[in-house]
PDB file of C-alpha atoms in Angstrom:
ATOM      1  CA  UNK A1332       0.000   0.000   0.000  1.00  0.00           C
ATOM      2  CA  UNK A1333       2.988   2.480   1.100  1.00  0.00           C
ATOM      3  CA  UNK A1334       4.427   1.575  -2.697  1.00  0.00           C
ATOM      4  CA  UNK A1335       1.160   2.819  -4.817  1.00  0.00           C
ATOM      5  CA  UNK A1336       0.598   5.543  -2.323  1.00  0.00           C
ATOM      6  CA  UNK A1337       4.451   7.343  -2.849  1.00  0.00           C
ATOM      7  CA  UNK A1338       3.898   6.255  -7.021  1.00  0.00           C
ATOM      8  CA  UNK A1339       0.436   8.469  -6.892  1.00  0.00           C
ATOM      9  CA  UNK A1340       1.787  10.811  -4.552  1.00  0.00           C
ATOM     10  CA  UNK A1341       5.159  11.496  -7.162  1.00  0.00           C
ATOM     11  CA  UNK A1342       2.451  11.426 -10.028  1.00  0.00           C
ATOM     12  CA  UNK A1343       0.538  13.826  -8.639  1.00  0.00           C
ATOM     13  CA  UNK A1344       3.239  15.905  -7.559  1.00  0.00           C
ATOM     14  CA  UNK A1345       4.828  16.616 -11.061  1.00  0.00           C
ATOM     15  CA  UNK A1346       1.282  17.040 -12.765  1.00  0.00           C
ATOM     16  CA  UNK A1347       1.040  19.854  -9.935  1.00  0.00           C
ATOM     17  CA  UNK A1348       4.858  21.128 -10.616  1.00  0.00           C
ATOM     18  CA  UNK A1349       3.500  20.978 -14.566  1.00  0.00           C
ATOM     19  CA  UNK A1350       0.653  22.878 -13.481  1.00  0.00           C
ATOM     20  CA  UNK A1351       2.575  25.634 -11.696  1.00  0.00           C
ATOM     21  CA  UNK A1352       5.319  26.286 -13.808  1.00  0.00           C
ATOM     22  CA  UNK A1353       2.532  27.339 -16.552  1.00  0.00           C
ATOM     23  CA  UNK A1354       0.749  29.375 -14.735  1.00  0.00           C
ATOM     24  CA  UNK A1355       4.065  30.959 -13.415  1.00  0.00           C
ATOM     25  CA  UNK A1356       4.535  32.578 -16.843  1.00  0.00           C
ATOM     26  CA  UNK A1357       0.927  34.376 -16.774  1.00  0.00           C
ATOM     27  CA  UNK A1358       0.942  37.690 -15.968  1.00  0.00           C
ATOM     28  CA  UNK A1359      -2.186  39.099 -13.289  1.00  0.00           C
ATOM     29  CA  UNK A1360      -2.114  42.333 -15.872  1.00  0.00           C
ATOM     30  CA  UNK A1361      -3.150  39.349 -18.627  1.00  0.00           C
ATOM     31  CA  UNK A1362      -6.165  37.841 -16.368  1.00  0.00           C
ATOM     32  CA  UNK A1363      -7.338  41.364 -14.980  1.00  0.00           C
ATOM     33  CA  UNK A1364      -7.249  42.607 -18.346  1.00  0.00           C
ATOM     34  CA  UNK A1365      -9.342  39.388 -19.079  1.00  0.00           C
ATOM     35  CA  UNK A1366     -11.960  40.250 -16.679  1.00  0.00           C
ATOM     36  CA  UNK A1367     -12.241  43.357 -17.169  1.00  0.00           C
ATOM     37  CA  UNK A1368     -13.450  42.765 -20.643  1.00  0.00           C
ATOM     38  CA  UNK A1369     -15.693  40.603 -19.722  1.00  0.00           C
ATOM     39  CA  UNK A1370     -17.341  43.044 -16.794  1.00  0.00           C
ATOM     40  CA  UNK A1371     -18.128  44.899 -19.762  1.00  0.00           C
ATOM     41  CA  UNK A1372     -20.184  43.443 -22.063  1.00  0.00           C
ATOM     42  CA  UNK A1373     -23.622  42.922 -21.714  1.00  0.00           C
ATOM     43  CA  UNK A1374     -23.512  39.049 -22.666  1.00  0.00           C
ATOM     44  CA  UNK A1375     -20.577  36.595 -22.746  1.00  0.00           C
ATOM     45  CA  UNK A1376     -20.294  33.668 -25.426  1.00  0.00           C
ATOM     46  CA  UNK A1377     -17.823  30.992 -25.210  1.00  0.00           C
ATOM     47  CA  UNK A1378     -16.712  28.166 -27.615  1.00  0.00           C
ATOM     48  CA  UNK A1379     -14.382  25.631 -27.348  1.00  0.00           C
ATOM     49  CA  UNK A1380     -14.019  21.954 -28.938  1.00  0.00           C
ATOM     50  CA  UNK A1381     -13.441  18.623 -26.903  1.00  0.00           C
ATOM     51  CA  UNK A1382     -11.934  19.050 -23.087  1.00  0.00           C
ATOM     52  CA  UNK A1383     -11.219  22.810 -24.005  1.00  0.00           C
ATOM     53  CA  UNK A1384     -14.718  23.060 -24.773  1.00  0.00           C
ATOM     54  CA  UNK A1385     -15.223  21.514 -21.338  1.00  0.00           C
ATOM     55  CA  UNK A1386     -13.197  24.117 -19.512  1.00  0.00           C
ATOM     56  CA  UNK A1387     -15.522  26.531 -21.768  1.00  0.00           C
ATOM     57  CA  UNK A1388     -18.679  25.418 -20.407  1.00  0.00           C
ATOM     58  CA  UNK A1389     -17.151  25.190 -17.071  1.00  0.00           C
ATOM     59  CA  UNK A1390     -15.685  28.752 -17.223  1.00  0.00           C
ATOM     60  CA  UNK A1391     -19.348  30.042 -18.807  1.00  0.00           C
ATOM     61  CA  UNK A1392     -21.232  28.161 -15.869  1.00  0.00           C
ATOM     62  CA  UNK A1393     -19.189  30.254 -13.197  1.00  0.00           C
ATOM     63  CA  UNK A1394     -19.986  33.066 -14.708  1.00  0.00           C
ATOM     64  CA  UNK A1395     -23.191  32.401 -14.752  1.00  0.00           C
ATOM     65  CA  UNK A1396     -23.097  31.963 -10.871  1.00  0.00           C
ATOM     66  CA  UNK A1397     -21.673  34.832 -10.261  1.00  0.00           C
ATOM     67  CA  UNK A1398     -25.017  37.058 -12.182  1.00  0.00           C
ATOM     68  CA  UNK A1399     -23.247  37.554 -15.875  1.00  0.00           C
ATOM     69  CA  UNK A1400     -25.107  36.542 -18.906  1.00  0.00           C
ATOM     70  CA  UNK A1401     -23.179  33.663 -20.595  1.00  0.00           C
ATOM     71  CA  UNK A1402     -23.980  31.513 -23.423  1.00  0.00           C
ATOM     72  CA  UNK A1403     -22.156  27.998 -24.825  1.00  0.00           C
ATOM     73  CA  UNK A1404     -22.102  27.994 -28.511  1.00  0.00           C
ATOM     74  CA  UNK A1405     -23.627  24.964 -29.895  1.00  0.00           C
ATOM     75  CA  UNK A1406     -26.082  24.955 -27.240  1.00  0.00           C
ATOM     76  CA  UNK A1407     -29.808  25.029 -28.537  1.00  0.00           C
ATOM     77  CA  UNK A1408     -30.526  28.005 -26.235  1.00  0.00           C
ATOM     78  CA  UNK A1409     -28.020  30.405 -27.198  1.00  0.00           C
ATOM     79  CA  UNK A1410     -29.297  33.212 -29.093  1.00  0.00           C
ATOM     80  CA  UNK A1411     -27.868  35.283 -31.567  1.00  0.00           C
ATOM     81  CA  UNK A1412     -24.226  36.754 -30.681  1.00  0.00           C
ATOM     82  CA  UNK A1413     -24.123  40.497 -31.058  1.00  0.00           C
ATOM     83  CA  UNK A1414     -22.266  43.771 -31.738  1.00  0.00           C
ATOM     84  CA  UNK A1415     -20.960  44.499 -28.262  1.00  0.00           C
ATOM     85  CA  UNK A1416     -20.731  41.078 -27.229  1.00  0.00           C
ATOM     86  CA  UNK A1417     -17.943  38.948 -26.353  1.00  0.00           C
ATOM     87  CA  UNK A1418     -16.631  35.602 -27.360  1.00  0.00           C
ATOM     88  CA  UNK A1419     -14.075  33.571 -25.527  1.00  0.00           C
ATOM     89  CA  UNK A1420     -12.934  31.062 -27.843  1.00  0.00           C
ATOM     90  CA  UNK A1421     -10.501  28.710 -26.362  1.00  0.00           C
ATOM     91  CA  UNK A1422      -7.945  25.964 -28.365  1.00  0.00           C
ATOM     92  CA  UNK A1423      -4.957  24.876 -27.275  1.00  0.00           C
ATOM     93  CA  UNK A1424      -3.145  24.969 -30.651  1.00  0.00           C
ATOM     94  CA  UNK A1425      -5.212  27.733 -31.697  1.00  0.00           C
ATOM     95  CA  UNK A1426      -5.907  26.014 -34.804  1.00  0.00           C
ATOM     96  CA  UNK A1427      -9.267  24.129 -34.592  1.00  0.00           C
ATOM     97  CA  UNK A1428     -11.213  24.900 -37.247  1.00  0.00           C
ATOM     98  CA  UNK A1429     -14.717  25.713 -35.833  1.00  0.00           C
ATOM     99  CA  UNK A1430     -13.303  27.773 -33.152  1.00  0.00           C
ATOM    100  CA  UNK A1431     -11.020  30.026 -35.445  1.00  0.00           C
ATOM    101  CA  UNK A1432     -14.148  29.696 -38.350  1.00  0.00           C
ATOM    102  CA  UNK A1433     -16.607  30.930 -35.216  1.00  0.00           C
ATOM    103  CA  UNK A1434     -14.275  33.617 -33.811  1.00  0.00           C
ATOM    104  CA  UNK A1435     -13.962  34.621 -37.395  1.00  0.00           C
ATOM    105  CA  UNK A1436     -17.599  35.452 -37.997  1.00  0.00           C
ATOM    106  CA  UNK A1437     -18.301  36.581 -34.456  1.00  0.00           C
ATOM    107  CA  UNK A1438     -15.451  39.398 -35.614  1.00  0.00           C
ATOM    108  CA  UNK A1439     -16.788  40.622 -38.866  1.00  0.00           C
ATOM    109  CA  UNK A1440     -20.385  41.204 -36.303  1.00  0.00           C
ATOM    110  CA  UNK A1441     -18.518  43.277 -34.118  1.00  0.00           C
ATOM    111  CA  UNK A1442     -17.932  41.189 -31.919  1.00  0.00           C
ATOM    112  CA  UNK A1443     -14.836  41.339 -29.059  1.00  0.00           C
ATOM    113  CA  UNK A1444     -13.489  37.833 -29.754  1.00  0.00           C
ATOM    114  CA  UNK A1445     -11.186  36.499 -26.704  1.00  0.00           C
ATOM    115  CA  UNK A1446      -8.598  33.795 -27.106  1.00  0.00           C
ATOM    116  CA  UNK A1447      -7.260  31.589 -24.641  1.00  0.00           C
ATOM    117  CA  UNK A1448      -4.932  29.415 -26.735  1.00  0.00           C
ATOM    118  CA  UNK A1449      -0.516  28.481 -26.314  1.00  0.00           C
ATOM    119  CA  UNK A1450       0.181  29.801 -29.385  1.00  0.00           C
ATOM    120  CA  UNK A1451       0.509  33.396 -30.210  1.00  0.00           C
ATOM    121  CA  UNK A1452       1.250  32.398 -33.857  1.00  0.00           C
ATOM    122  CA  UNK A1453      -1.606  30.425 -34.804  1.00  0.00           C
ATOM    123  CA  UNK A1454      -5.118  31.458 -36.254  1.00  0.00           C
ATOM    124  CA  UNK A1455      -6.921  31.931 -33.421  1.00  0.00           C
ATOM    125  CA  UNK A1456      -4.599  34.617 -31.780  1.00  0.00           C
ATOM    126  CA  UNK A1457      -4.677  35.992 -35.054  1.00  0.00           C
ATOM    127  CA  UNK A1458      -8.062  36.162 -35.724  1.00  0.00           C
ATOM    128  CA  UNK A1459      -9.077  37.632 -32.040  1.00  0.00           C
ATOM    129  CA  UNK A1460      -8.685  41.055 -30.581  1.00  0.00           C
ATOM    130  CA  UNK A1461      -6.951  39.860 -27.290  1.00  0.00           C
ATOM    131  CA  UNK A1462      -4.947  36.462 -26.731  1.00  0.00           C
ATOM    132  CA  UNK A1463      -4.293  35.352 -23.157  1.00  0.00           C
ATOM    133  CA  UNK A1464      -1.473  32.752 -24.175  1.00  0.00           C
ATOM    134  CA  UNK A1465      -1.269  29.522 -21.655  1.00  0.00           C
ATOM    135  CA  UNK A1466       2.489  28.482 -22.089  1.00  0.00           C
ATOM    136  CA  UNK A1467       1.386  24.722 -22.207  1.00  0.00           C
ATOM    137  CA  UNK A1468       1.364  21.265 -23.784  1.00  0.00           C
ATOM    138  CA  UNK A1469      -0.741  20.495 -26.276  1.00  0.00           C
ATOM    139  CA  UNK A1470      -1.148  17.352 -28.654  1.00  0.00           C
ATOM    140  CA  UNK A1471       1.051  18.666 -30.986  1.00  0.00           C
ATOM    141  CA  UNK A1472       3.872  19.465 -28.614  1.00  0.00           C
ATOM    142  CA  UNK A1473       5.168  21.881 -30.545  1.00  0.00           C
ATOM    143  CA  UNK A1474       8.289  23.269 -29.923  1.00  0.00           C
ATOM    144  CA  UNK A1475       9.021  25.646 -27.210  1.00  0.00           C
ATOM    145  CA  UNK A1476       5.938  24.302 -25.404  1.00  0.00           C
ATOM    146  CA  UNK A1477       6.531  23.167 -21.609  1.00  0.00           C
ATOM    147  CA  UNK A1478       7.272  19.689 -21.223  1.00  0.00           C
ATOM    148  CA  UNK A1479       4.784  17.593 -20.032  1.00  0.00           C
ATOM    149  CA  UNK A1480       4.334  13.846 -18.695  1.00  0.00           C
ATOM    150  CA  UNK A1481       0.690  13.770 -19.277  1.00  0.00           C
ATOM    151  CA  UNK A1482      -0.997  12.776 -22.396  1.00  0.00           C
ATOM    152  CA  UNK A1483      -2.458  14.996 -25.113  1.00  0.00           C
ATOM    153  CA  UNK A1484      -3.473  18.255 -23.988  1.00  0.00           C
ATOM    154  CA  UNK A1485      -4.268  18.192 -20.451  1.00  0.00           C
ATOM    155  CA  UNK A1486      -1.335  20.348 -19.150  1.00  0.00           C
ATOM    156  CA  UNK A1487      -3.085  22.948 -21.061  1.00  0.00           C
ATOM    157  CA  UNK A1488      -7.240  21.908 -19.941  1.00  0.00           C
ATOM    158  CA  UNK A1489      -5.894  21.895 -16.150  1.00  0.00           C
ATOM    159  CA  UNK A1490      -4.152  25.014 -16.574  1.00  0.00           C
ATOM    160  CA  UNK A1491      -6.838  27.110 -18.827  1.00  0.00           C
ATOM    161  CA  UNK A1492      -9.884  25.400 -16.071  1.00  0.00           C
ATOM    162  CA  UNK A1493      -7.343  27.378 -13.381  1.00  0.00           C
ATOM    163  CA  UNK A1494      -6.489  30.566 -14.982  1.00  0.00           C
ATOM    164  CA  UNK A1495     -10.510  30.687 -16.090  1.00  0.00           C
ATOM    165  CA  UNK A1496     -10.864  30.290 -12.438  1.00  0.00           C
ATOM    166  CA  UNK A1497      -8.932  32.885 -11.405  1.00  0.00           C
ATOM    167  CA  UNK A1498     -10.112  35.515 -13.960  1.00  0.00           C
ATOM    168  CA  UNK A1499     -13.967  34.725 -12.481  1.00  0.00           C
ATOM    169  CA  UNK A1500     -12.412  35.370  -8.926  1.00  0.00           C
ATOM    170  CA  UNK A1501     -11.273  39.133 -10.144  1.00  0.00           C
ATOM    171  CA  UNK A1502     -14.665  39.487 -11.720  1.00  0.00           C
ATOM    172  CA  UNK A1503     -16.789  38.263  -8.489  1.00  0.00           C
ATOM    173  CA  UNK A1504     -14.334  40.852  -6.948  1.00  0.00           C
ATOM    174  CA  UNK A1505     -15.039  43.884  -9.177  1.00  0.00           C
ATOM    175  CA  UNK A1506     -19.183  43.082  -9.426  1.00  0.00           C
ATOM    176  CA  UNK A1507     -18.743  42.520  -5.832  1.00  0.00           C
ATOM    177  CA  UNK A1508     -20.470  39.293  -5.746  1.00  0.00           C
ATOM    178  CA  UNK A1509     -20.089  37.169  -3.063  1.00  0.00           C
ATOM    179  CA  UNK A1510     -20.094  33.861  -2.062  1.00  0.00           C
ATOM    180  CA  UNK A1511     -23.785  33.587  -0.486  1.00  0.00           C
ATOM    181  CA  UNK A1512     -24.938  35.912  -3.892  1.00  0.00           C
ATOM    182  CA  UNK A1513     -23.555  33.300  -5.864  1.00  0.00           C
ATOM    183  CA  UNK A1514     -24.890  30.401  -4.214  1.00  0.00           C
ATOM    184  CA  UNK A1515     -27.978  31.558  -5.345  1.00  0.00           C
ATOM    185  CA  UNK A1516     -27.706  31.124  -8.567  1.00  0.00           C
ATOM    186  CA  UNK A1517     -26.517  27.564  -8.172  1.00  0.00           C
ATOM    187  CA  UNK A1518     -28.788  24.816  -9.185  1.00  0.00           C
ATOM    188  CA  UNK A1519     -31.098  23.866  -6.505  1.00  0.00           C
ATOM    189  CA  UNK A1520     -32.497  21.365  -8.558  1.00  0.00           C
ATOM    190  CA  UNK A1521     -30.014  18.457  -7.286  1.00  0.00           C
ATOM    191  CA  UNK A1522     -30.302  16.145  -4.095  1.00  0.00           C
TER     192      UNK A1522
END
């Protein structure tokens, strides 16, 4: 038992280590920034594809929570995206085609389009106003990206789920929503 425990307890120390060496190379200027944006427009869109568009619907569900409108593309009850809205489209290699194709067209409405992606090169960063860049693995493990002993891109799902996190914790701050306000909006549908 003493064996598997120290094996988990070395795993799960480097996937933490992993963790905090990306988020180590985000500057708080990138996630109040973030935030900011996102305090001022009237509704919030995201988009994301596989367990990026996990963290997505995670991230919009906070914000949610904490009294912002917020909307999951794809979703059969989003409505139309806006002029003055924003989009935060989210892809780790900032190359996957619906998400650039959707930021895209979101743009040309007048839409503030929001990346969260590791590569400042690729279409996505291109295509938005604003990247936040998440200096992490991804499937393609391109070069320059951290190194990373956990399979496809889940240095970079962990790490967006905690910087998404952490920019919803700066916009609970501003809107001056707390923790009882929030509960509130949390389902009370469940057992």
């Amino acid at each position: 038992m003493n064996t598997n425990q120290n094996a988990e307890n070395t795993t799960l120390t480097t996937i933490l280590a992993e963790i905090s060496q990306v988020l180590s190379h985000i500057p708080e200027d990138d996630l109040e920034i973030t935030a900011k944006r996102l305090e001022q427009a009237p509704r919030i869109f995201v988009i994301g594809e596989g367990r990026s568009g996990l963290m997505a619907r995670a991230f919009a569900m906070r914000l949610m929570h904490l009294g912002a409108v917020s909307y999951v593309i794809g979703e059969t009850i989003t409505p139309a995206i806006a002029e003055g809205d924003i989009l935060v489209a989210i892809s780790g290699s900032g190359r996957t085609h619906h998400v650039v194709w959707t930021a895209e067209k979101a743009k040309a409405q007048g839409v503030y389009v929001q990346a969260i992606t590791t590569n400042p090169d690729g279409e996505l960063a291109k295509t938005a106003n604003a990247a936040l860049i998440i200096p992490a693995a991804t499937k393609f493990r391109r070069e320059g990206e951290a190194p990373s002993i956990q399979p496809l891109g889940s240095l970079f799902d962990q790490s967006a789920h905690l910087v998404f996190d952490a920019i919803c914790l700066k916009y609970a701050e501003a809107k001056q929503v707390s923790q009882k306000t929030a509960f509130q909006k949390h389902s009370n549908l469940e057992s």
